[in-house]
Short mmCIF file of C-alpha atoms and ligand atoms in Angstrom, two decimals:
data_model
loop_
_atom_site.label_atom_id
_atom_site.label_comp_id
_atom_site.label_asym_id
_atom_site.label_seq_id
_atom_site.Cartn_x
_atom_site.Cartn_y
_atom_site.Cartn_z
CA UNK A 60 119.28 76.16 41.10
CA UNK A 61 117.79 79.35 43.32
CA UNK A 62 114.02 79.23 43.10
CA UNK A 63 112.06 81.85 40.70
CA UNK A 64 109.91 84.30 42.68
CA UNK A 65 110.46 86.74 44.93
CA UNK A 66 114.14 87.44 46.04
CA UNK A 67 112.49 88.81 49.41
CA UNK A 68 110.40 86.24 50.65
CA UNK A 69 112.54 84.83 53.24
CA UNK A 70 112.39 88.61 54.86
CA UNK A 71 108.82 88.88 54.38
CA UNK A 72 108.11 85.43 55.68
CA UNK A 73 110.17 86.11 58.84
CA UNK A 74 108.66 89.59 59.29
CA UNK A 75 105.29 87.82 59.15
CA UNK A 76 106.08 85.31 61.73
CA UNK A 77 107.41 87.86 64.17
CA UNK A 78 104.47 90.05 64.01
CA UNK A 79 101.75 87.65 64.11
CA UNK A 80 103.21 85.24 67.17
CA UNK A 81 104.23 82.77 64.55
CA UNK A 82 107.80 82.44 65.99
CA UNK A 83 110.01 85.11 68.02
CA UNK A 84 113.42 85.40 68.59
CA UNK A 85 114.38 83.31 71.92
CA UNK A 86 114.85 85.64 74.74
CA UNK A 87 113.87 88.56 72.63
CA UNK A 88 114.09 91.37 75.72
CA UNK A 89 117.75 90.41 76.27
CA UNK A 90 118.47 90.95 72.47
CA UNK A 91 117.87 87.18 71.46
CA UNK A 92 119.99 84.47 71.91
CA UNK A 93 122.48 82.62 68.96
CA UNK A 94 119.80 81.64 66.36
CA UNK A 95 117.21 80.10 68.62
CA UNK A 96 113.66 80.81 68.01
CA UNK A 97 110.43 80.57 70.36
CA UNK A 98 107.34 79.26 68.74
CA UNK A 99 104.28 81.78 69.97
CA UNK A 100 100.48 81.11 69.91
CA UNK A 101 99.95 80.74 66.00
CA UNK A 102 103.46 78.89 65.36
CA UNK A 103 102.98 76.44 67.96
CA UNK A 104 100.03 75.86 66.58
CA UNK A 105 101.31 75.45 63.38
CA UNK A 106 104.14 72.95 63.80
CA UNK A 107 101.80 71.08 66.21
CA UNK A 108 99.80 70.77 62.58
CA UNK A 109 102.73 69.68 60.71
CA UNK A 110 104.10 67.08 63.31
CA UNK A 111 100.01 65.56 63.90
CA UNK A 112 99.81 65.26 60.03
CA UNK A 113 103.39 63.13 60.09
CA UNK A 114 102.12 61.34 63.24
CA UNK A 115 99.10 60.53 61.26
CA UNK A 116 100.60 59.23 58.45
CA UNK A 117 103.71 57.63 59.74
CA UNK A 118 101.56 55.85 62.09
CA UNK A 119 97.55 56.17 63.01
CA UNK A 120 97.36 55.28 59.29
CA UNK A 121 99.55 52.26 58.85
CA UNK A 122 99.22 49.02 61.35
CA UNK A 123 103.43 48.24 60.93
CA UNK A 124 104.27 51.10 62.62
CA UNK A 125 104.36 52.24 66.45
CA UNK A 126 105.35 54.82 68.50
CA UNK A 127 107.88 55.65 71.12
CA UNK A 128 108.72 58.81 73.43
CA UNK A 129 112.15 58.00 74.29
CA UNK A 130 114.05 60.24 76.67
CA UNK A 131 116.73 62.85 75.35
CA UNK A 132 119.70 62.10 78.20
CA UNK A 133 120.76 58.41 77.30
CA UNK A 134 123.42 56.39 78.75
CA UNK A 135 126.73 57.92 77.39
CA UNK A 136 127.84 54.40 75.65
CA UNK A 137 124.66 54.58 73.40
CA UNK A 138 126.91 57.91 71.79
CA UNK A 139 130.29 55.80 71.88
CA UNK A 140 128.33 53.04 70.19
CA UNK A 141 126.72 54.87 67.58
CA UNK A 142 129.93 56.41 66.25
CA UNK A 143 129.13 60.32 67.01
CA UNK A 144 131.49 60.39 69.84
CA UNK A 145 134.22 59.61 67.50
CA UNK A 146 132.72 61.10 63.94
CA UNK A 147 130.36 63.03 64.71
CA UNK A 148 132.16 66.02 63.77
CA UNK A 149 132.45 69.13 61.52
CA UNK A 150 135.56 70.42 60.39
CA UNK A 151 136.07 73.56 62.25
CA UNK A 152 138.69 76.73 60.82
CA UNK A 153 139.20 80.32 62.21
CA UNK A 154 140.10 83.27 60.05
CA UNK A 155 143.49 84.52 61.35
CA UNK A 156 142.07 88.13 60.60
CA UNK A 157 139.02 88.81 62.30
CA UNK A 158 139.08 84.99 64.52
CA UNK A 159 135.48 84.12 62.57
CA UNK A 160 135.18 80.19 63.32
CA UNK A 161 133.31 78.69 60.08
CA UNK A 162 133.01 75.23 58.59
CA UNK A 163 135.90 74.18 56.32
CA UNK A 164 133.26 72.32 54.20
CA UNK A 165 130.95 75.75 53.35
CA UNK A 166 134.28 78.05 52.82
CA UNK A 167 133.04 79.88 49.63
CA UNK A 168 134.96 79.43 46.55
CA UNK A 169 136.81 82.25 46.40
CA UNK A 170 138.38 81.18 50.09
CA UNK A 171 137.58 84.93 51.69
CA UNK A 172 136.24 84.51 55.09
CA UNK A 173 132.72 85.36 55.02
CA UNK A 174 132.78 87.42 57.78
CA UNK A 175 135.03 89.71 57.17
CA UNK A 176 136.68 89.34 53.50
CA UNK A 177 139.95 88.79 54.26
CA UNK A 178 142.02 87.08 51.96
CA UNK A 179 144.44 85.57 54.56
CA UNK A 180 144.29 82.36 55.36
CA UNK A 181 142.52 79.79 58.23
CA UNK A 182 143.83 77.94 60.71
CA UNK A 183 144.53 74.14 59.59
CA UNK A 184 140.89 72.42 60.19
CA UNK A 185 139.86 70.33 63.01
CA UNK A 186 137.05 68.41 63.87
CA UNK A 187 134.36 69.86 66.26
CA UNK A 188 131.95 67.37 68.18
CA UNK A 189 128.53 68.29 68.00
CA UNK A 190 127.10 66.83 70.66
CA UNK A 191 126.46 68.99 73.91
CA UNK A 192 128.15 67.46 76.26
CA UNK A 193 126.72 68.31 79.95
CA UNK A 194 126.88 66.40 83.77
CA UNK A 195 124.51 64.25 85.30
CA UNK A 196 124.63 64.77 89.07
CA UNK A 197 126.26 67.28 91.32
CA UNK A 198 129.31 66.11 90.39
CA UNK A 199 131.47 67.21 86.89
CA UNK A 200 133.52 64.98 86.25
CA UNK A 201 134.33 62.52 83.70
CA UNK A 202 131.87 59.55 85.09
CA UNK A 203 129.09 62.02 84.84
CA UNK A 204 129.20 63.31 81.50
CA UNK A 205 125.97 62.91 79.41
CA UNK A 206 124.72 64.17 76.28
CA UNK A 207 122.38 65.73 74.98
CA UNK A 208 120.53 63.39 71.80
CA UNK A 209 122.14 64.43 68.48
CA UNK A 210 119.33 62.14 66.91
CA UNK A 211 116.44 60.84 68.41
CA UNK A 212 116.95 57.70 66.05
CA UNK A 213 119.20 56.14 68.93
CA UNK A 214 116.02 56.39 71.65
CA UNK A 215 114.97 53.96 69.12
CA UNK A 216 117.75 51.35 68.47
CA UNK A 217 117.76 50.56 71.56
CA UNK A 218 114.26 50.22 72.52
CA UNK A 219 114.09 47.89 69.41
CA UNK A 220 113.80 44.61 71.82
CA UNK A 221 111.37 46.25 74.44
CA UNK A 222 109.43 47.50 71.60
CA UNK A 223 109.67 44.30 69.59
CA UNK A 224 108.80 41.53 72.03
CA UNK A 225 105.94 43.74 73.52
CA UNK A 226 103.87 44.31 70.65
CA UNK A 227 105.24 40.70 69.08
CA UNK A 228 105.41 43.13 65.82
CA UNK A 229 107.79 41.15 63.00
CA UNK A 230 109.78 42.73 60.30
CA UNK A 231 108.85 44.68 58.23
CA UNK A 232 107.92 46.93 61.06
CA UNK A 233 108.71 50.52 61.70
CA UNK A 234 108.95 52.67 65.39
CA UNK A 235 108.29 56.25 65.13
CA UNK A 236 109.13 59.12 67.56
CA UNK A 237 108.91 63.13 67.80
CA UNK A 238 111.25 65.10 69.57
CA UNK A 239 114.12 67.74 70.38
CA UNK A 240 117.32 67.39 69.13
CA UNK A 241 120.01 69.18 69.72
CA UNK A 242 123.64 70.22 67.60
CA UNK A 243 126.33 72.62 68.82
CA UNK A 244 126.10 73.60 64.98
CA UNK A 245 129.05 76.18 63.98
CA UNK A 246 126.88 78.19 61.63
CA UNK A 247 123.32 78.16 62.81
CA UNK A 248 121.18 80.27 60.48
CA UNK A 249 118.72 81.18 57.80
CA UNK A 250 115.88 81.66 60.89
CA UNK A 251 114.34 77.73 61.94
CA UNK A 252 116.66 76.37 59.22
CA UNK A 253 119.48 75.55 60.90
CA UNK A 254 119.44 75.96 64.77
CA UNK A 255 121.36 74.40 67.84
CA UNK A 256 117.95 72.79 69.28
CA UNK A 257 115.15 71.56 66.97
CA UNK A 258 113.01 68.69 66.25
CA UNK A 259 113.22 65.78 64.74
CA UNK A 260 110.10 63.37 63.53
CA UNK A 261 112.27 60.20 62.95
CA UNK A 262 111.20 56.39 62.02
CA UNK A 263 113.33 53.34 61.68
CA UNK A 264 111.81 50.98 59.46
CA UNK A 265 113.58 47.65 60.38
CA UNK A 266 112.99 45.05 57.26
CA UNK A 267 115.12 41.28 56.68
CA UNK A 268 118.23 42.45 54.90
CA UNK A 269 116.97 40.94 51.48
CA UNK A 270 114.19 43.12 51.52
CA UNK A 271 116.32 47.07 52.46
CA UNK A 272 116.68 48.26 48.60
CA UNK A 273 112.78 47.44 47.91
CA UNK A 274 111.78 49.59 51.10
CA UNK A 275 114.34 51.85 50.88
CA UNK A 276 113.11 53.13 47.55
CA UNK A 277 109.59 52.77 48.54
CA UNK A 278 110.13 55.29 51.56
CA UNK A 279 111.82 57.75 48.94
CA UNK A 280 108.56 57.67 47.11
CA UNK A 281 106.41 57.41 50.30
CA UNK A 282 107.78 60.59 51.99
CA UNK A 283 108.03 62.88 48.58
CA UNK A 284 104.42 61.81 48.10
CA UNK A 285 103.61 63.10 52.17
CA UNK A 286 104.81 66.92 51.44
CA UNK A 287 103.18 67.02 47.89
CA UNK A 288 100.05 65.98 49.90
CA UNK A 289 100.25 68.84 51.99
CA UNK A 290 100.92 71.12 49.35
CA UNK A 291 104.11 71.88 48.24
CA UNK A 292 104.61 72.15 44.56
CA UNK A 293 106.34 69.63 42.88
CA UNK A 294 108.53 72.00 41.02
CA UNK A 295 109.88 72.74 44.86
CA UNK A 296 110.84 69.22 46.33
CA UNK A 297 113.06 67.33 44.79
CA UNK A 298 115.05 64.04 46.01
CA UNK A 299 118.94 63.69 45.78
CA UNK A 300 120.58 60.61 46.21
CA UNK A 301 123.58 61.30 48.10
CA UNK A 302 127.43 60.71 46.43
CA UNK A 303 129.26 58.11 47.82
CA UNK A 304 131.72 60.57 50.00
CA UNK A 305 128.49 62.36 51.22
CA UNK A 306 127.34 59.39 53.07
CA UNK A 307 127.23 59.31 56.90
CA UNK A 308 129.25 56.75 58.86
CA UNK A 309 126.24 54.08 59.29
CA UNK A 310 124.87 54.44 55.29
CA UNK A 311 124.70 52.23 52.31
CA UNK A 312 122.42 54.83 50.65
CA UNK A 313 120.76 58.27 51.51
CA UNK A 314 118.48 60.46 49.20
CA UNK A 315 117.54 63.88 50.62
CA UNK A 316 114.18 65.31 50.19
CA UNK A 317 115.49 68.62 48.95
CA UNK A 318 112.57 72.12 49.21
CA UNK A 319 114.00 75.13 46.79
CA UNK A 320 114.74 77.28 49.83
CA UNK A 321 115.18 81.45 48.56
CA UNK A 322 118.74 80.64 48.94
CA UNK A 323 118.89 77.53 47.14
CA UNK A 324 117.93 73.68 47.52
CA UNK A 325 118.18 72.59 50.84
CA UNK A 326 117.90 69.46 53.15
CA UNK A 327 114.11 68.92 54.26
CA UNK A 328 114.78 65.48 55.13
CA UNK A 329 116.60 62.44 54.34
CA UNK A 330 116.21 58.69 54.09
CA UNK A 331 118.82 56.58 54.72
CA UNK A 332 119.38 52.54 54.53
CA UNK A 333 121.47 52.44 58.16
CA UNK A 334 121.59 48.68 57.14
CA UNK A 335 122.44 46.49 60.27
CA UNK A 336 124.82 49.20 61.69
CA UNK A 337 123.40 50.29 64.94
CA UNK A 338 121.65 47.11 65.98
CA UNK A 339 125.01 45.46 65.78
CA UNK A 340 127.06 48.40 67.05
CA UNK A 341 124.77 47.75 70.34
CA UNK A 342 124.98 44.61 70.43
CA UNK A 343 128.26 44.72 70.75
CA UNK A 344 128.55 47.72 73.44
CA UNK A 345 125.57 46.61 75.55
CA UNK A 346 125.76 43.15 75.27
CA UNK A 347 122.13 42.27 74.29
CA UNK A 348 121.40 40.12 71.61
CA UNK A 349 119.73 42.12 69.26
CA UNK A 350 119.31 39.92 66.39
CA UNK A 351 115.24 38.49 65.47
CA UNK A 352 114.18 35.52 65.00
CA UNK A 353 111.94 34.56 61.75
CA UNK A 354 110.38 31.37 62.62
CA UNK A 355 108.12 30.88 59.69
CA UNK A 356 111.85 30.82 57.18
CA UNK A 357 113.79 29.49 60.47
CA UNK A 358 116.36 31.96 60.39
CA UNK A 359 117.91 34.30 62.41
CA UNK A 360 119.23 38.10 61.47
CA UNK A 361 119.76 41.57 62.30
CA UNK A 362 117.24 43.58 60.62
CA UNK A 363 118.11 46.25 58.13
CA UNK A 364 117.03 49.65 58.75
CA UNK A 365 115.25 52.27 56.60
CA UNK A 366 115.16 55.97 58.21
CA UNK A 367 113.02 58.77 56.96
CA UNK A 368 114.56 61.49 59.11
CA UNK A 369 112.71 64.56 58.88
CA UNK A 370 113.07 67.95 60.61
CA UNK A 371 109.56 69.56 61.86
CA UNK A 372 111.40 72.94 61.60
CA UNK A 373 112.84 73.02 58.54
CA UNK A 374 109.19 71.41 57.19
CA UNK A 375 107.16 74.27 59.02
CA UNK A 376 108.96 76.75 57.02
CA UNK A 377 109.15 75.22 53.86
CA UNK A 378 105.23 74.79 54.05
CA UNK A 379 105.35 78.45 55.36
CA UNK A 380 107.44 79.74 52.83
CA UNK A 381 105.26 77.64 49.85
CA UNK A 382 101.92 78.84 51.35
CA UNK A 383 103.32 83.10 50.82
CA UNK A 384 101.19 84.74 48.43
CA UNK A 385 100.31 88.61 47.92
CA UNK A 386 96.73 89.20 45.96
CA UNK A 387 94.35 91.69 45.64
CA UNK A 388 90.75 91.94 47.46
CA UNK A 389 88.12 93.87 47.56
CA UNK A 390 87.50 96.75 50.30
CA UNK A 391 84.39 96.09 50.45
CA UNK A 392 83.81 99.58 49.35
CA UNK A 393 84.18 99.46 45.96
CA UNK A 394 88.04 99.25 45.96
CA UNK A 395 90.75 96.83 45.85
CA UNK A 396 93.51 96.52 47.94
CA UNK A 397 96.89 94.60 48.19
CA UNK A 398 96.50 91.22 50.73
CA UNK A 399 99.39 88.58 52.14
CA UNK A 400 97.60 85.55 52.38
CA UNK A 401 99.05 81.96 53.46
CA UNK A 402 97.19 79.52 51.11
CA UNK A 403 97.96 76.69 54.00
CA UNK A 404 96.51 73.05 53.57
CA UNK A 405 94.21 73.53 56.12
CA UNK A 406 95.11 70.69 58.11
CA UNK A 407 98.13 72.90 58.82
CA UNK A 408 96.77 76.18 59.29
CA UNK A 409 97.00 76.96 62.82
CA UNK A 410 92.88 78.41 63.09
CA UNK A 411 90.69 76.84 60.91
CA UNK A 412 87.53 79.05 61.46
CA UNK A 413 87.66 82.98 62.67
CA UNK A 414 83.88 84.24 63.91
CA UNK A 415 83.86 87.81 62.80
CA UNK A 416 80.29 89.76 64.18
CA UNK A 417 79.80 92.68 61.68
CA UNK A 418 79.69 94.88 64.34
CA UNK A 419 80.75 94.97 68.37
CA UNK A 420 77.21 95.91 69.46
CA UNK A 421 75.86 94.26 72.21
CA UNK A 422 73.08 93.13 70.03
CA UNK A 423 75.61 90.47 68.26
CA UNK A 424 77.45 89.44 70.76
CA UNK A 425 75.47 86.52 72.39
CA UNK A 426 74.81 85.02 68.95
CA UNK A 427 78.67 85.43 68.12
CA UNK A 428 78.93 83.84 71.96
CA UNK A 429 76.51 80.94 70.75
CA UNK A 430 78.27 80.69 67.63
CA UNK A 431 81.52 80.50 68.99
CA UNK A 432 80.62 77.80 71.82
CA UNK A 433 78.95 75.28 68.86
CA UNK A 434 82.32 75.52 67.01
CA UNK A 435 84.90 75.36 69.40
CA UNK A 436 84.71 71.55 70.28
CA UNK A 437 85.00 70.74 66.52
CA UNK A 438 87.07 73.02 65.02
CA UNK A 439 90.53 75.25 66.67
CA UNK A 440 88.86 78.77 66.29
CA UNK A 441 89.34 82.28 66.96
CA UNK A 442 86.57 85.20 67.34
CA UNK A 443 88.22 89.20 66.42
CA UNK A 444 86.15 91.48 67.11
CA UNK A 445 88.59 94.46 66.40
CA UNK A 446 88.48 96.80 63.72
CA UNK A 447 86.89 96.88 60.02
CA UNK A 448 85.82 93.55 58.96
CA UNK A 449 87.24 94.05 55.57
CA UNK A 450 90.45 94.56 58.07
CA UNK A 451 89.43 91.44 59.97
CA UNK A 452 89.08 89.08 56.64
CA UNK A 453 93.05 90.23 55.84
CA UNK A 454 94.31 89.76 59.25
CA UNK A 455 92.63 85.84 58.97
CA UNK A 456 94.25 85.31 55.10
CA UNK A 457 97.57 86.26 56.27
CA UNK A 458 97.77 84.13 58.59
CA UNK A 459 96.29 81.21 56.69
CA UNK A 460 92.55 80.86 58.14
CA UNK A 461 90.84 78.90 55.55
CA UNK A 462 87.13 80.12 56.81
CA UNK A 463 85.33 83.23 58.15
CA UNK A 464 81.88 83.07 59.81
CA UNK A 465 80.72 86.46 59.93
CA UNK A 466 77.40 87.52 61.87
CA UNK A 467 75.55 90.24 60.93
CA UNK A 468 71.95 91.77 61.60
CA UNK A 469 70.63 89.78 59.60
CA UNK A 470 71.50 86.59 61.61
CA UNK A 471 69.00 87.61 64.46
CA UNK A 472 66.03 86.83 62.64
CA UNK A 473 67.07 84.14 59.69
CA UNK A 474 69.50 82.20 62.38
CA UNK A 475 71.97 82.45 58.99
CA UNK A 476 75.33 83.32 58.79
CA UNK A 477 77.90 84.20 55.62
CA UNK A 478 81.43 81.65 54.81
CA UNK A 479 84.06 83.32 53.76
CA UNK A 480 86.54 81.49 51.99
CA UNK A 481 90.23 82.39 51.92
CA UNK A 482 91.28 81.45 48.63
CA UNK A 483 88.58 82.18 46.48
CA UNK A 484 86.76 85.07 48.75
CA UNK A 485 83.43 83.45 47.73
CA UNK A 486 81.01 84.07 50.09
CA UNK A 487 77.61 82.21 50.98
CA UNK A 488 75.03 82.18 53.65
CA UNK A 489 74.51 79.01 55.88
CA UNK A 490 71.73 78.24 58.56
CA UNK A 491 73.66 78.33 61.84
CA UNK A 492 72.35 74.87 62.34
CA UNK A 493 73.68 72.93 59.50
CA UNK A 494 77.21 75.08 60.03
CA UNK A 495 80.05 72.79 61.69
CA UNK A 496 78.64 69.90 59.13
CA UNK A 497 79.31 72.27 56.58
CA UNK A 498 82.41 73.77 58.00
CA UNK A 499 83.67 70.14 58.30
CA UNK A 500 82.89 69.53 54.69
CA UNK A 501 84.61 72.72 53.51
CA UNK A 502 87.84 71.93 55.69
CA UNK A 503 87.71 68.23 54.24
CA UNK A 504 88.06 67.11 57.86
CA UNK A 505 90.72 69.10 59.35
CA UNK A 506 89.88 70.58 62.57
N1 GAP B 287 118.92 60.24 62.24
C1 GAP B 287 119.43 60.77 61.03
C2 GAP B 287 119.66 62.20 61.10
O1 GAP B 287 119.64 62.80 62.15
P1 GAP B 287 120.18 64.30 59.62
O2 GAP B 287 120.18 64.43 58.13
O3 GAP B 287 121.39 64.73 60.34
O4 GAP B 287 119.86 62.76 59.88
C3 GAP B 287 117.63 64.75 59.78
O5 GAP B 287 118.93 65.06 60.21
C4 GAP B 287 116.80 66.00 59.61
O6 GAP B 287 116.84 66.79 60.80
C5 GAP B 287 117.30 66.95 58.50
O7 GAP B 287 116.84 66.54 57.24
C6 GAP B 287 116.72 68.27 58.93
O8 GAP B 287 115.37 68.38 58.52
C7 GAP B 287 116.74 68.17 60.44
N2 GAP B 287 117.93 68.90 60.96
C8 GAP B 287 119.20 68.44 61.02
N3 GAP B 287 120.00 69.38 61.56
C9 GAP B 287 119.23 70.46 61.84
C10 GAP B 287 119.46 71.74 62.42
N4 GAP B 287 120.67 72.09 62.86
N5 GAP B 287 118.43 72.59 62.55
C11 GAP B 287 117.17 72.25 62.14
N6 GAP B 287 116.89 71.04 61.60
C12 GAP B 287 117.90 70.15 61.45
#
């Protein structure tokens, strides 16, 4: 099902994002570079929101979870151990007319190659690793050949003793980790979608095999629950339980957290019981018992595993892309005009209070100095001077800043200043003194 609204969000979204240092294209002076993207001032700011808020609740929040910054080159038999050196692979085909490479898999139906039309046909399909493969060392050959992660769940696996026996945590317990991933994807696209080098926010939940189906369906409900928090509708997530051929080498069951995309549903993240697959499978390779041991029941196993495998890209647009909204406001003189405004949660937004003076005199500029300097520690802030403030107020909404402070004349002598709010454009005048108490109220904490 394609999502009602506007067929050209996606463009306006992207157009946004460029012009307000939300994300560029990666080296943009030398024309870009294959579908990778550079997150600028605001858009680092951003996904630094979205990735604190699943930090937050995947961990800070919860005492049977902890955290782990693994590193992204591993030892190359971690790869042959998980099973992507040998499956994990996308069937690759070229179009014998114009030599297009695409996925066999995403082939529309009509079998034309989407590049050029042609009706003649591909090359037989075969599978295409992945994985980046680079060289540790000075030397290239085949004893230095690394990777580069595919996943960062592996960092994981095999940190599971070190982890385990130093915080003497017992199943059910869950490690949690941020970080770049990377895919020698054939079709990269549709902007931070799908792209060679991302991030991943990842956590294995390892349980007694007994208990997998009770937590697997409890992380379905969990992680659904974590994006309606931040404010996606619920008419766009959805959760897919995968088909039995969909399943990836290591799963008994995945359901995808699905966002309605402007092309369509698409992948947002997915949760998957990896059962006892990778603890065994390194075992096995590394030698290491890996198994636990439940002394209360006497019994020995290797734990299940429940992943919730989300992508911080693919979230920080679909939270982008649910927050677009055009309105109208008022001029201030009497008019209306048309505004883009980001109606971001605004633990997300990227600046959670501008500090607009009326005007650039030098008579407001040490109160807007003052102003500035009480809100800063509390609250990620930005003062514009520039321009109309009617001007300023639309260049804060479209980029999602829940509050305006704005200093005026008046402020000189009753120390009071006006709150603008984003959504509602309700206005009201607060004593400078009571302000980040009542800025922290209004932002419900976020800061
Ligand atoms: N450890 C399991 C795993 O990696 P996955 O479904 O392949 O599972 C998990 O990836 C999430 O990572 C996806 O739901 C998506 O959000 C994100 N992701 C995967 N490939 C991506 C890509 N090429 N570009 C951006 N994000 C991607």
């Amino acid at each position: 099902m394609a999502p009602a609204g506007d067929p050209k969000l996606m463009e306006r979204v992207v157009n946004l994002a460029k012009r307000r240092g939300l994300v560029f294209p990666s080296s943009d002076i030398y024309g870009g570079f294959r579908s990778t993207w550079d997150y600028g001032p605001l858009g680092v700011l951003l996904k630094r929101n979205v990735k604190d808020a699943w930090w937050r609740s995947m961990v800070q929040l919860r005492d049977d979870v902890v955290g782990l910054d693994a590193a992204i080159l591993m030892a190359p038999k971690v790869w042959e151990a998980s099973g992507h050196v040998a499956t994990f692979t996308d069937p690759l085909v070229d179009c014998r007319n114009c030599k297009e490479r695409c996925r066999a898999d995403q082939l529309p139906e009509s079998g034309a190659c989407p590049n050029c039309g042609s009706k003649e046909t591909f090359t037989e399909a075969r599978n295409f690793n992945l994985m980046f493969k680079t060289h540790v060392g000075p030397v290239e050959d085949d004893a230095s050949v690394a990777y580069l992660r595919p996943e960062t769940a592996q960092g994981i696996f095999v940190n599971f003793k070190n982890v385990q026996t130093t915080t003497r945590k017992k199943p059910p317990f869950g490690i949690a980790q941020i970080g770049k991933t990377f895919r020698n994807e054939i079709t990269p696209g549709n902007f931070v979608f799908r792209t060679r080098e991302f991030e991943q926010m990842e956590m294995e939940y390892f349980v007694p095999p007994d208990q997998a189906p009770k937590w697997f369906e409890y992380w379905v409900a969990e992680r659904h629950r974590w994006y309606l928090d931040l404010g996606i509708p619920e008419d766009k997530v959805r959760i897919r339980p995968h088909d039995s051929e969909e399943l990836s080498h290591y799963s008994a069951g995945t359901s995808d957290l699905e966002f309605a995309f402007p092309w369509g549903w698409g992948e947002l993240e997915g949760i998957a019981n990896r059962t006892d697959y990778d603890l065994t499978q390194h075992a096995k390779f590394s030698g290491e018992d890996l198994s636990y041991f439940d002394q209360e029941n006497d019994e020995r196993y290797v734990p299940y595993v429940i992943e919730p495998s989300a992508g911080a890209d693919r979230s920080t647009l679909a939270f982008l892309l649910a927050a677009y909204d055009e309105d109208e406001a008022p001029t201030g003189e009497g008019k209306v005009e048309k505004r883009t405004v980001l109606r971001l949660d605004p633990r997300l937004a990227p600046i959670k209070v501008a500090v607009l003076p009326l005007s650039k005199k030098d008579t407001l500029l040490p109160l807007t100095d003052e102003v500035a300097k009480a809100l800063r520690p509390h609250f990620m802030i930005d003062v514009d001077l520039a321009g109309a403030i009617g001007r300023r107020y639309r260049r804060q909404d479209e980029i999602g800043t829940p509050l305006c402070v704005t200093i005026d004349f008046d402020t000189i002598d009753d120390r009071a200043v006006t709150v603008r709010d984003r959504d509602s454009m309700a206005q009201e005048r607060i004593p400078v003194d009571r302000l980040v108490d009542e800025l922290r109220d209004r932002l419900g904490g976020a800061c």
